[in-house]
Amino acid sequence: MAIELPSLPYPYEALEPLVSGATLKTHHGRHHRAYVDNLNSLVRGTDLADKPLEDIVRQSARRKTTEPAMTAVFNNAAQAWNHAFYWRSLAPPSERAPQGALAQRLTADFGSHNEFAQALTTAATKHFASGWAWLVADRGALRILTTANADTPILQGLVPLLVIDLWEHAYYLDYRADRARYVGGVVGHLLNWSFAEENLRGAGEELQPGAAPPRTGRLGRA
Ligand code: MN3
């Protein structure tokens, strides 16, 4: 079965004035659709054709070092996955603040909600070129990171809670080259805290303090 373009969880105008209906129409209807359509053409007739999207992301990531054709599969599959997650990371402007375990973790790991918001804004604004800014659960702690191009933290054993698209097509119509204003609007007003809370609950026992072995390597915590 082909991968399908998921519907937006809100109307195209729902994020105005911070993200315009025109931006969402193009972003969802053209950019996201193109990743899905390209992916379906690339995997048609291959052993990946009937796999769920997340499996295609993981398998193509593993295989692209030895199979050159897998690079395009990975780029389109990961972009399709990241965009589906991005739409759900946003919600119409509201005053709703993070609640429960998420609110506690944000305070524990960043000092305060404001310090968290500032750290996410800075990371997203300073990220060089195209990519994504994420809030992830990293076994026992929350962390902000950015990934380049199509890369996605699900490949690093991390549990994404929220993402912000940093590709120019996400903000150019509304803000031209002013990524900082787009990011400020998203972080200040559009993040879907109930989605993040749900994802944190899904991370489950990984987040029990002391339950995880120490991490090592590039992404490890000191
Ligand atoms: Mn995009």
PDB file of C-alpha atoms and ligand atoms in Angstrom:
ATOM      1  CA  MET A   1       0.000   0.000   0.000  1.00  0.00           C
ATOM      2  CA  ALA A   2       1.281   3.410  -0.911  1.00  0.00           C
ATOM      3  CA  ILE A   3       2.273   5.930   1.733  1.00  0.00           C
ATOM      4  CA  GLU A   4      -0.466   8.556   2.020  1.00  0.00           C
ATOM      5  CA  LEU A   5      -0.242  12.287   2.558  1.00  0.00           C
ATOM      6  CA  PRO A   6      -1.839  12.849   5.995  1.00  0.00           C
ATOM      7  CA  SER A   7      -4.457  15.602   6.211  1.00  0.00           C
ATOM      8  CA  LEU A   8      -3.554  18.673   8.200  1.00  0.00           C
ATOM      9  CA  PRO A   9      -5.077  18.400  11.708  1.00  0.00           C
ATOM     10  CA  TYR A  10      -6.528  21.957  11.351  1.00  0.00           C
ATOM     11  CA  PRO A  11      -7.715  24.216   8.522  1.00  0.00           C
ATOM     12  CA  TYR A  12      -5.075  25.966   6.394  1.00  0.00           C
ATOM     13  CA  GLU A  13      -5.885  29.330   8.007  1.00  0.00           C
ATOM     14  CA  ALA A  14      -5.808  28.035  11.585  1.00  0.00           C
ATOM     15  CA  LEU A  15      -2.293  29.254  12.392  1.00  0.00           C
ATOM     16  CA  GLU A  16      -2.771  32.807  11.136  1.00  0.00           C
ATOM     17  CA  PRO A  17      -1.450  35.404  11.517  1.00  0.00           C
ATOM     18  CA  LEU A  18       1.802  33.676  12.516  1.00  0.00           C
ATOM     19  CA  VAL A  19       1.822  31.152   9.672  1.00  0.00           C
ATOM     20  CA  SER A  20      -0.425  32.107   6.766  1.00  0.00           C
ATOM     21  CA  GLY A  21      -2.911  29.906   4.968  1.00  0.00           C
ATOM     22  CA  ALA A  22      -0.921  30.505   1.773  1.00  0.00           C
ATOM     23  CA  THR A  23       2.230  29.115   3.399  1.00  0.00           C
ATOM     24  CA  LEU A  24       0.409  26.065   4.766  1.00  0.00           C
ATOM     25  CA  LYS A  25      -1.293  25.342   1.446  1.00  0.00           C
ATOM     26  CA  THR A  26       2.014  25.329  -0.393  1.00  0.00           C
ATOM     27  CA  HIS A  27       3.948  23.650   2.373  1.00  0.00           C
ATOM     28  CA  HIS A  28       1.479  20.810   2.880  1.00  0.00           C
ATOM     29  CA  GLY A  29      -0.079  20.580  -0.573  1.00  0.00           C
ATOM     30  CA  ARG A  30       3.098  20.912  -2.624  1.00  0.00           C
ATOM     31  CA  HIS A  31       6.239  20.289  -0.537  1.00  0.00           C
ATOM     32  CA  HIS A  32       4.963  17.551   1.748  1.00  0.00           C
ATOM     33  CA  ARG A  33       2.959  15.992  -1.086  1.00  0.00           C
ATOM     34  CA  ALA A  34       6.070  15.945  -3.312  1.00  0.00           C
ATOM     35  CA  TYR A  35       8.054  14.004  -0.677  1.00  0.00           C
ATOM     36  CA  VAL A  36       5.240  11.454  -0.402  1.00  0.00           C
ATOM     37  CA  ASP A  37       4.807  11.147  -4.185  1.00  0.00           C
ATOM     38  CA  ASN A  38       8.567  10.870  -4.794  1.00  0.00           C
ATOM     39  CA  LEU A  39       8.861   8.228  -2.096  1.00  0.00           C
ATOM     40  CA  ASN A  40       6.051   6.149  -3.575  1.00  0.00           C
ATOM     41  CA  SER A  41       7.691   6.238  -7.035  1.00  0.00           C
ATOM     42  CA  LEU A  42      11.090   5.357  -5.578  1.00  0.00           C
ATOM     43  CA  VAL A  43       9.942   2.305  -3.601  1.00  0.00           C
ATOM     44  CA  ARG A  44       7.406   0.949  -6.115  1.00  0.00           C
ATOM     45  CA  GLY A  45       8.319  -2.640  -6.980  1.00  0.00           C
ATOM     46  CA  THR A  46      11.075  -2.822  -4.307  1.00  0.00           C
ATOM     47  CA  ASP A  47      11.205  -4.691  -1.002  1.00  0.00           C
ATOM     48  CA  LEU A  48      10.294  -1.427   0.757  1.00  0.00           C
ATOM     49  CA  ALA A  49       7.054  -0.905  -1.166  1.00  0.00           C
ATOM     50  CA  ASP A  50       4.666  -2.219   1.475  1.00  0.00           C
ATOM     51  CA  LYS A  51       6.508  -1.090   4.581  1.00  0.00           C
ATOM     52  CA  PRO A  52       5.200   1.509   7.027  1.00  0.00           C
ATOM     53  CA  LEU A  53       6.832   4.928   6.651  1.00  0.00           C
ATOM     54  CA  GLU A  54       8.905   4.674   9.837  1.00  0.00           C
ATOM     55  CA  ASP A  55      10.356   1.326   8.709  1.00  0.00           C
ATOM     56  CA  ILE A  56      11.322   2.838   5.355  1.00  0.00           C
ATOM     57  CA  VAL A  57      13.065   5.709   7.166  1.00  0.00           C
ATOM     58  CA  ARG A  58      15.046   3.308   9.367  1.00  0.00           C
ATOM     59  CA  GLN A  59      15.917   0.794   6.640  1.00  0.00           C
ATOM     60  CA  SER A  60      16.937   3.361   4.030  1.00  0.00           C
ATOM     61  CA  ALA A  61      19.102   5.145   6.636  1.00  0.00           C
ATOM     62  CA  ARG A  62      20.936   1.886   7.346  1.00  0.00           C
ATOM     63  CA  ARG A  63      21.307   0.905   3.706  1.00  0.00           C
ATOM     64  CA  LYS A  64      22.271   4.210   2.119  1.00  0.00           C
ATOM     65  CA  THR A  65      25.995   3.782   2.855  1.00  0.00           C
ATOM     66  CA  THR A  66      26.136   0.700   0.618  1.00  0.00           C
ATOM     67  CA  GLU A  67      23.181   1.279  -1.739  1.00  0.00           C
ATOM     68  CA  PRO A  68      23.375   4.692  -3.440  1.00  0.00           C
ATOM     69  CA  ALA A  69      19.685   4.541  -4.463  1.00  0.00           C
ATOM     70  CA  MET A  70      18.737   4.547  -0.781  1.00  0.00           C
ATOM     71  CA  THR A  71      19.851   8.157  -0.296  1.00  0.00           C
ATOM     72  CA  ALA A  72      16.882   9.514  -2.242  1.00  0.00           C
ATOM     73  CA  VAL A  73      14.558   7.040  -0.531  1.00  0.00           C
ATOM     74  CA  PHE A  74      15.821   8.182   2.862  1.00  0.00           C
ATOM     75  CA  ASN A  75      15.589  11.890   2.038  1.00  0.00           C
ATOM     76  CA  ASN A  76      11.984  11.629   0.869  1.00  0.00           C
ATOM     77  CA  ALA A  77      10.864   9.168   3.545  1.00  0.00           C
ATOM     78  CA  ALA A  78      12.414  11.139   6.400  1.00  0.00           C
ATOM     79  CA  GLN A  79      10.985  14.402   5.048  1.00  0.00           C
ATOM     80  CA  ALA A  80       7.554  12.755   4.824  1.00  0.00           C
ATOM     81  CA  TRP A  81       7.868  11.530   8.425  1.00  0.00           C
ATOM     82  CA  ASN A  82       9.220  14.841   9.751  1.00  0.00           C
ATOM     83  CA  HIS A  83       6.459  16.866   8.079  1.00  0.00           C
ATOM     84  CA  ALA A  84       3.692  14.623   9.437  1.00  0.00           C
ATOM     85  CA  PHE A  85       5.223  15.164  12.896  1.00  0.00           C
ATOM     86  CA  TYR A  86       5.574  18.913  12.324  1.00  0.00           C
ATOM     87  CA  TRP A  87       1.888  19.424  11.496  1.00  0.00           C
ATOM     88  CA  ARG A  88       0.976  17.750  14.761  1.00  0.00           C
ATOM     89  CA  SER A  89       3.589  19.763  16.674  1.00  0.00           C
ATOM     90  CA  LEU A  90       1.664  22.942  15.853  1.00  0.00           C
ATOM     91  CA  ALA A  91      -1.766  24.038  17.001  1.00  0.00           C
ATOM     92  CA  PRO A  92      -3.886  27.186  16.612  1.00  0.00           C
ATOM     93  CA  PRO A  93      -2.597  30.072  18.784  1.00  0.00           C
ATOM     94  CA  SER A  94      -3.558  29.603  22.419  1.00  0.00           C
ATOM     95  CA  GLU A  95      -2.549  30.461  25.947  1.00  0.00           C
ATOM     96  CA  ARG A  96      -2.295  26.815  26.962  1.00  0.00           C
ATOM     97  CA  ALA A  97       0.934  26.096  28.845  1.00  0.00           C
ATOM     98  CA  PRO A  98       2.656  22.722  29.257  1.00  0.00           C
ATOM     99  CA  GLN A  99       1.109  20.665  32.050  1.00  0.00           C
ATOM    100  CA  GLY A 100       1.873  17.788  34.386  1.00  0.00           C
ATOM    101  CA  ALA A 101       5.009  15.728  33.845  1.00  0.00           C
ATOM    102  CA  LEU A 102       6.048  17.775  30.819  1.00  0.00           C
ATOM    103  CA  ALA A 103       5.919  21.061  32.755  1.00  0.00           C
ATOM    104  CA  GLN A 104       7.957  19.483  35.561  1.00  0.00           C
ATOM    105  CA  ARG A 105      10.580  18.093  33.187  1.00  0.00           C
ATOM    106  CA  LEU A 106      10.931  21.396  31.314  1.00  0.00           C
ATOM    107  CA  THR A 107      11.595  23.182  34.599  1.00  0.00           C
ATOM    108  CA  ALA A 108      13.967  20.463  35.816  1.00  0.00           C
ATOM    109  CA  ASP A 109      15.984  20.302  32.599  1.00  0.00           C
ATOM    110  CA  PHE A 110      15.988  23.932  31.435  1.00  0.00           C
ATOM    111  CA  GLY A 111      15.433  25.942  34.635  1.00  0.00           C
ATOM    112  CA  SER A 112      12.072  27.449  33.657  1.00  0.00           C
ATOM    113  CA  HIS A 113       9.637  27.503  30.796  1.00  0.00           C
ATOM    114  CA  ASN A 114      11.096  30.818  29.617  1.00  0.00           C
ATOM    115  CA  GLU A 115      14.620  29.459  29.596  1.00  0.00           C
ATOM    116  CA  PHE A 116      13.422  26.469  27.618  1.00  0.00           C
ATOM    117  CA  ALA A 117      11.652  28.724  25.095  1.00  0.00           C
ATOM    118  CA  GLN A 118      14.732  30.867  24.739  1.00  0.00           C
ATOM    119  CA  ALA A 119      17.019  27.863  24.239  1.00  0.00           C
ATOM    120  CA  LEU A 120      14.735  26.398  21.571  1.00  0.00           C
ATOM    121  CA  THR A 121      14.431  29.762  19.810  1.00  0.00           C
ATOM    122  CA  THR A 122      18.183  30.257  19.791  1.00  0.00           C
ATOM    123  CA  ALA A 123      18.949  26.736  18.561  1.00  0.00           C
ATOM    124  CA  ALA A 124      16.360  26.985  15.788  1.00  0.00           C
ATOM    125  CA  THR A 125      17.425  30.462  14.707  1.00  0.00           C
ATOM    126  CA  LYS A 126      21.143  29.659  14.662  1.00  0.00           C
ATOM    127  CA  HIS A 127      20.876  26.292  12.894  1.00  0.00           C
ATOM    128  CA  PHE A 128      22.822  26.621   9.638  1.00  0.00           C
ATOM    129  CA  ALA A 129      20.869  26.030   6.409  1.00  0.00           C
ATOM    130  CA  SER A 130      17.916  23.653   6.127  1.00  0.00           C
ATOM    131  CA  GLY A 131      16.827  21.315   8.874  1.00  0.00           C
ATOM    132  CA  TRP A 132      14.664  20.824  11.924  1.00  0.00           C
ATOM    133  CA  ALA A 133      14.674  21.918  15.597  1.00  0.00           C
ATOM    134  CA  TRP A 134      13.471  19.272  18.048  1.00  0.00           C
ATOM    135  CA  LEU A 135      12.495  18.807  21.656  1.00  0.00           C
ATOM    136  CA  VAL A 136      13.297  15.167  22.441  1.00  0.00           C
ATOM    137  CA  ALA A 137      13.191  12.789  25.363  1.00  0.00           C
ATOM    138  CA  ASP A 138      16.673  11.374  25.777  1.00  0.00           C
ATOM    139  CA  ARG A 139      16.330   8.615  28.402  1.00  0.00           C
ATOM    140  CA  GLY A 140      15.611  10.435  31.592  1.00  0.00           C
ATOM    141  CA  ALA A 141      15.916  14.010  30.325  1.00  0.00           C
ATOM    142  CA  LEU A 142      14.555  16.449  27.788  1.00  0.00           C
ATOM    143  CA  ARG A 143      16.910  17.921  25.264  1.00  0.00           C
ATOM    144  CA  ILE A 144      16.854  20.395  22.366  1.00  0.00           C
ATOM    145  CA  LEU A 145      18.693  19.503  19.204  1.00  0.00           C
ATOM    146  CA  THR A 146      18.677  20.398  15.527  1.00  0.00           C
ATOM    147  CA  THR A 147      19.119  18.065  12.572  1.00  0.00           C
ATOM    148  CA  ALA A 148      20.289  18.939   9.054  1.00  0.00           C
ATOM    149  CA  ASN A 149      18.240  18.489   5.890  1.00  0.00           C
ATOM    150  CA  ALA A 150      16.039  15.398   6.317  1.00  0.00           C
ATOM    151  CA  ASP A 151      17.750  13.903   9.369  1.00  0.00           C
ATOM    152  CA  THR A 152      15.531  12.777  12.192  1.00  0.00           C
ATOM    153  CA  PRO A 153      16.296  11.898  15.840  1.00  0.00           C
ATOM    154  CA  ILE A 154      14.263   8.672  15.708  1.00  0.00           C
ATOM    155  CA  LEU A 155      17.434   7.173  14.203  1.00  0.00           C
ATOM    156  CA  GLN A 156      19.372   8.040  17.372  1.00  0.00           C
ATOM    157  CA  GLY A 157      17.080   6.226  19.766  1.00  0.00           C
ATOM    158  CA  LEU A 158      15.518   9.495  20.908  1.00  0.00           C
ATOM    159  CA  VAL A 159      11.795  10.149  21.345  1.00  0.00           C
ATOM    160  CA  PRO A 160      10.681  13.367  19.620  1.00  0.00           C
ATOM    161  CA  LEU A 161       8.149  15.482  21.507  1.00  0.00           C
ATOM    162  CA  LEU A 162       7.933  18.492  19.155  1.00  0.00           C
ATOM    163  CA  VAL A 163       9.583  19.748  15.972  1.00  0.00           C
ATOM    164  CA  ILE A 164       9.915  23.046  14.101  1.00  0.00           C
ATOM    165  CA  ASP A 165      10.596  23.030  10.353  1.00  0.00           C
ATOM    166  CA  LEU A 166      13.583  25.274   9.584  1.00  0.00           C
ATOM    167  CA  TRP A 167      13.523  24.961   5.798  1.00  0.00           C
ATOM    168  CA  GLU A 168      12.970  28.314   4.082  1.00  0.00           C
ATOM    169  CA  HIS A 169       9.755  27.032   2.502  1.00  0.00           C
ATOM    170  CA  ALA A 170       8.267  26.972   6.034  1.00  0.00           C
ATOM    171  CA  TYR A 171       8.512  30.758   6.460  1.00  0.00           C
ATOM    172  CA  TYR A 172       9.743  32.555   3.358  1.00  0.00           C
ATOM    173  CA  LEU A 173       6.318  33.689   2.119  1.00  0.00           C
ATOM    174  CA  ASP A 174       5.449  35.148   5.517  1.00  0.00           C
ATOM    175  CA  TYR A 175       8.792  36.359   6.837  1.00  0.00           C
ATOM    176  CA  ARG A 176      11.190  36.361   3.868  1.00  0.00           C
ATOM    177  CA  ALA A 177      14.629  35.560   5.258  1.00  0.00           C
ATOM    178  CA  ASP A 178      13.713  36.420   8.867  1.00  0.00           C
ATOM    179  CA  ARG A 179      13.796  32.956  10.410  1.00  0.00           C
ATOM    180  CA  ALA A 180      14.061  34.416  13.916  1.00  0.00           C
ATOM    181  CA  ARG A 181      10.608  36.024  13.654  1.00  0.00           C
ATOM    182  CA  TYR A 182       9.015  32.804  12.366  1.00  0.00           C
ATOM    183  CA  VAL A 183      10.647  30.765  15.129  1.00  0.00           C
ATOM    184  CA  GLY A 184       9.682  33.318  17.774  1.00  0.00           C
ATOM    185  CA  GLY A 185       6.041  33.123  16.676  1.00  0.00           C
ATOM    186  CA  VAL A 186       6.002  29.331  16.665  1.00  0.00           C
ATOM    187  CA  VAL A 187       7.747  28.936  20.026  1.00  0.00           C
ATOM    188  CA  GLY A 188       5.657  31.661  21.648  1.00  0.00           C
ATOM    189  CA  HIS A 189       2.197  30.747  20.358  1.00  0.00           C
ATOM    190  CA  LEU A 190       1.865  27.671  18.158  1.00  0.00           C
ATOM    191  CA  LEU A 191       3.475  24.705  19.917  1.00  0.00           C
ATOM    192  CA  ASN A 192       1.030  21.868  20.567  1.00  0.00           C
ATOM    193  CA  TRP A 193       1.658  21.089  24.228  1.00  0.00           C
ATOM    194  CA  SER A 194      -0.939  18.341  24.435  1.00  0.00           C
ATOM    195  CA  PHE A 195       0.846  16.533  21.569  1.00  0.00           C
ATOM    196  CA  ALA A 196       4.167  16.906  23.429  1.00  0.00           C
ATOM    197  CA  GLU A 197       2.572  15.600  26.649  1.00  0.00           C
ATOM    198  CA  GLU A 198       1.193  12.604  24.769  1.00  0.00           C
ATOM    199  CA  ASN A 199       4.615  11.880  23.255  1.00  0.00           C
ATOM    200  CA  LEU A 200       6.274  12.160  26.665  1.00  0.00           C
ATOM    201  CA  ARG A 201       3.791   9.634  28.079  1.00  0.00           C
ATOM    202  CA  GLY A 202       4.635   7.402  25.104  1.00  0.00           C
ATOM    203  CA  ALA A 203       8.321   7.621  26.022  1.00  0.00           C
ATOM    204  CA  GLY A 204       7.215   5.844  29.207  1.00  0.00           C
ATOM    205  CA  GLU A 205       9.729   4.053  31.347  1.00  0.00           C
ATOM    206  CA  GLU A 206      12.662   5.438  29.380  1.00  0.00           C
ATOM    207  CA  LEU A 207      12.116   8.588  31.358  1.00  0.00           C
ATOM    208  CA  GLN A 208      12.145   7.077  34.824  1.00  0.00           C
ATOM    209  CA  PRO A 209      15.164   8.657  36.509  1.00  0.00           C
ATOM    210  CA  GLY A 210      17.880   6.101  37.091  1.00  0.00           C
ATOM    211  CA  ALA A 211      16.275   3.507  34.817  1.00  0.00           C
ATOM    212  CA  ALA A 212      18.592   4.093  31.916  1.00  0.00           C
ATOM    213  CA  PRO A 213      22.184   2.999  31.448  1.00  0.00           C
ATOM    214  CA  PRO A 214      24.634   5.884  30.986  1.00  0.00           C
ATOM    215  CA  ARG A 215      24.779   7.120  27.404  1.00  0.00           C
ATOM    216  CA  THR A 216      28.036   7.298  25.554  1.00  0.00           C
ATOM    217  CA  GLY A 217      29.179   8.666  22.214  1.00  0.00           C
ATOM    218  CA  ARG A 218      28.566  11.815  20.286  1.00  0.00           C
ATOM    219  CA  LEU A 219      25.068  12.369  21.594  1.00  0.00           C
ATOM    220  CA  GLY A 220      25.751  11.203  25.096  1.00  0.00           C
ATOM    221  CA  ARG A 221      25.183  13.318  28.114  1.00  0.00           C
ATOM    222  CA  ALA A 222      28.237  13.994  30.199  1.00  0.00           C
TER     223      ALA A 222
HETATM  224 MN   MN3 B   1       8.962  21.699   5.198  1.00  0.00          MN
END
